[in-house]
Amino acid sequence: MYNNKYVNEWVEQMAAMTQPDEIVWLDGSQEEKERLTKQALSTGELIELNQTELPGCYYHKTAENDVARVEHLTFICTEKKEDAGPINNWMEKSAAYAKLGTLFTGSMKGRTMYVIPYIMGPANSEFSKVGIEITDSIYVVLNMRIMTRMGKIAMDMLGDSPNFIKGLHSKGEINPEKRYICHFPEDNAIWSIGSGYGGNVLLGKKCFALRIASWLGRKEGWMAEHMLILGVQDPTGNTQYVSAAFPSACGKTNLAMLIPPKKYQEMGYKVWTVGDDIAWLRIGEDGRLWAVNPESGFFGVAPGTSMKSNPNALLTCKKNTIFTNVAINTADNTVWWEGMGVPAPAEAIDWRGNKWTPDSTEKAAHPNSRFTAPAGQCPCISENWEDPAGVPISAIVFGGRRAKVAPLVYQSFDWEHGVFIGSTMASETTAAATGAVGVVRRDPMAMRPFCGYNMGDYFQHWLEMGKKIPNPPKIFNVNWFRTDENGKFIWPGFGDNLRVLLWILARCNGQVDAVETAIGYVPNPEDIDLEGSGIDLDTLKGLLSIDKDSWTTEVADIEKHLAQFDRLPEEIKNQYEALKKRING
Ligand code: GTP
Ligand code: SPV
Ligand code: MN
């Protein structure tokens, strides 16, 4: 027990409800990690991997019914429905406490309750906030240890303050019928029951650092966004920072860890990772927008991660990593997944725990299988990634998966137009959430599943921030995912995305002209360097083209999308009208 009376009282109340056999308070020490790891190994919650090849690495398999975020079971619980808005699932606050209270009652009988104090953000930064997560899962504890700064350090920061986010998690029965992820932004509280998977249970991540934090950000005048943060260092040694919001499994981790094409490496370009999933942004004293990564680890998508696509991610998870729902190579007890870039093992244990061979028709790793790895192990981690002041952002980039319609890159006319572009973003759905994959859906600022309040108010907050930032970042949109008539990606993507980032930064620095089109500023094709990219100028022209017919359809779809918002800001309506006029004449 620590000596913060607010924490102690709350833990006591939660223990009275959940009735654990014992309560363990975590301090974040190495000894504690070893003890809990041993215990998890003894119950089979963790499986030890090959400690020569993968030192400090362990494997965990979640239940088959519990492998992704569950948006339909995720709720914002406020007094009034309009505060949750038209996009979020809503439950009335006291009804939610009552409903989940029943499920939590006695849910930890026969189990240990772990109390995890943690900080989101670097210790002692103005950006940072403390959370306490109560959980009955060692897997959650060991993941939170990687993803956050946890233990005594957090209690030292909290002191005797009542100011912490109260997170309660129990695996319950791991039954989708009794699974709820509920957020109480009015009470700084999160209750999650019935799941053992990532975003549903690592409460510091999406639940706190996005849903609750977005609410706090609006109240306190800052922003919590589903964004990576990276630095591009030019040959003179100058580094400029970019943050980018793409929906889940649309390339944030990959872009954050980008390796420049050979030519650019030789010229002296470097890309540094600050964060791969979440950014907290504040206006700095110098009038620019500054960002920190509130997390201290990566919970990255495994399939598709190879030495070719993302060597930095693969190298980051060579040690001290927890792998969830990938496949285990039976021959040497290492991990494998589709798209790892090495031949499939002759025999493996698949994510369901069954024997798998290359002849199997099922996937060996779940498409949303993940690695949890310490950010500090990333070969390209920025020297400023834990800077309490954050890093100054030159450009904000929105993007998603669009097989057609959206060009490779374009720039908004100004902040307000940029907010409009973000508010109408669309992407094809992925395996990161349960439900159909590959369906186009509008996902404003990649925050549709993560905004903790009324999305109309959220757009308004973006507009207000724009007015308050004396020197705001420029706003862009990218699409790495246009396909040809055979359904193949046209743009090489990955490292070659640097070519687009350099155009973006050249625009920020006023070093390059652009073509003004109906949707925004598009590059002159000659201004994106293609040497060594494997594609020619004509292909690039195709990627930058804006097809009038598809944009006419797009505009009609945007109109339907915007019609859902009862609190749609006037500025967004006007931006829509202006776009419609520019497209349809
Ligand atoms: P979350 O952790 O769910 O928020 O996902 P994320 O946005 O970090 O996505 P991630 O970088 O893990 O990428 C997900 C998938 O997109 C992987 O299968 C990648 O191989 C693929 N991908 C990433 N970047 C590119 C790209 O530039 N081009 C193409 N074609 N695929 C990409
Ligand atoms: C996402 O789905 O956007 C993730 C993974 O980053 S999770 O933590 O499950 O939300
Ligand atoms: Mn994410």
PDB file of C-alpha atoms and ligand atoms in Angstrom, residues 68-69 197-200 202 205-206 210-211 226 246-249 252 276-278 295 299 301 368 370 430 432-433 449-450, ligand 2:
ATOM      1  CA  ALA A  68      -9.275  -7.316 -30.995  1.00  0.00           C
ATOM      2  CA  ARG A  69     -10.960  -4.185 -29.713  1.00  0.00           C
ATOM      3  CA  TYR A 197      -7.046  -8.255 -25.072  1.00  0.00           C
ATOM      4  CA  GLY A 198      -4.840  -5.153 -25.602  1.00  0.00           C
ATOM      5  CA  GLY A 199      -6.850  -2.018 -26.232  1.00  0.00           C
ATOM      6  CA  ASN A 200      -9.708  -3.332 -24.077  1.00  0.00           C
ATOM      7  CA  LEU A 202      -4.319  -1.942 -21.104  1.00  0.00           C
ATOM      8  CA  LYS A 205      -3.644   3.247 -23.798  1.00  0.00           C
ATOM      9  CA  LYS A 206      -6.831   3.862 -25.780  1.00  0.00           C
ATOM     10  CA  LEU A 210      -7.308   8.814 -25.953  1.00  0.00           C
ATOM     11  CA  ARG A 211     -10.904   8.548 -24.699  1.00  0.00           C
ATOM     12  CA  HIS A 226      -4.347   8.842 -32.414  1.00  0.00           C
ATOM     13  CA  PHE A 246      -4.064   6.983 -39.524  1.00  0.00           C
ATOM     14  CA  PRO A 247      -6.753   4.532 -38.382  1.00  0.00           C
ATOM     15  CA  SER A 248      -5.754   1.273 -36.671  1.00  0.00           C
ATOM     16  CA  ALA A 249      -3.487  -0.972 -38.749  1.00  0.00           C
ATOM     17  CA  LYS A 252       1.506   4.485 -38.048  1.00  0.00           C
ATOM     18  CA  ASP A 276       3.884   5.191 -32.903  1.00  0.00           C
ATOM     19  CA  ASP A 277       0.257   5.465 -31.766  1.00  0.00           C
ATOM     20  CA  ILE A 278      -0.714   8.356 -29.500  1.00  0.00           C
ATOM     21  CA  GLU A 295       3.435   5.700 -23.908  1.00  0.00           C
ATOM     22  CA  PHE A 299       1.902  -2.486 -29.024  1.00  0.00           C
ATOM     23  CA  VAL A 301       0.791  -5.284 -35.361  1.00  0.00           C
ATOM     24  CA  ASN A 368      -4.274  -8.573 -35.261  1.00  0.00           C
ATOM     25  CA  ARG A 370       0.864  -8.007 -31.717  1.00  0.00           C
ATOM     26  CA  THR A 430      -8.876  -3.624 -40.682  1.00  0.00           C
ATOM     27  CA  ALA A 432      -7.659  -4.250 -35.341  1.00  0.00           C
ATOM     28  CA  ALA A 433     -11.340  -4.231 -34.367  1.00  0.00           C
ATOM     29  CA  PRO A 449     -13.325   4.572 -31.960  1.00  0.00           C
ATOM     30  CA  PHE A 450     -11.375   6.739 -29.508  1.00  0.00           C
TER      31      PHE A 450
HETATM   32  C1  SPV B   2      -5.421   0.145 -32.393  1.00  0.00           C
HETATM   33  O1  SPV B   2      -6.284  -0.705 -32.628  1.00  0.00           O
HETATM   34  O2  SPV B   2      -5.481   1.310 -32.856  1.00  0.00           O
HETATM   35  C2  SPV B   2      -4.239  -0.208 -31.571  1.00  0.00           C
HETATM   36  C3  SPV B   2      -4.288  -1.461 -30.835  1.00  0.00           C
HETATM   37  O3  SPV B   2      -3.311   0.567 -31.451  1.00  0.00           O
HETATM   38  S1  SPV B   2      -5.251  -1.401 -29.409  1.00  0.00           S
HETATM   39  O4  SPV B   2      -4.406  -1.089 -28.269  1.00  0.00           O
HETATM   40  O5  SPV B   2      -5.861  -2.710 -29.255  1.00  0.00           O
HETATM   41  O6  SPV B   2      -6.261  -0.363 -29.551  1.00  0.00           O
END
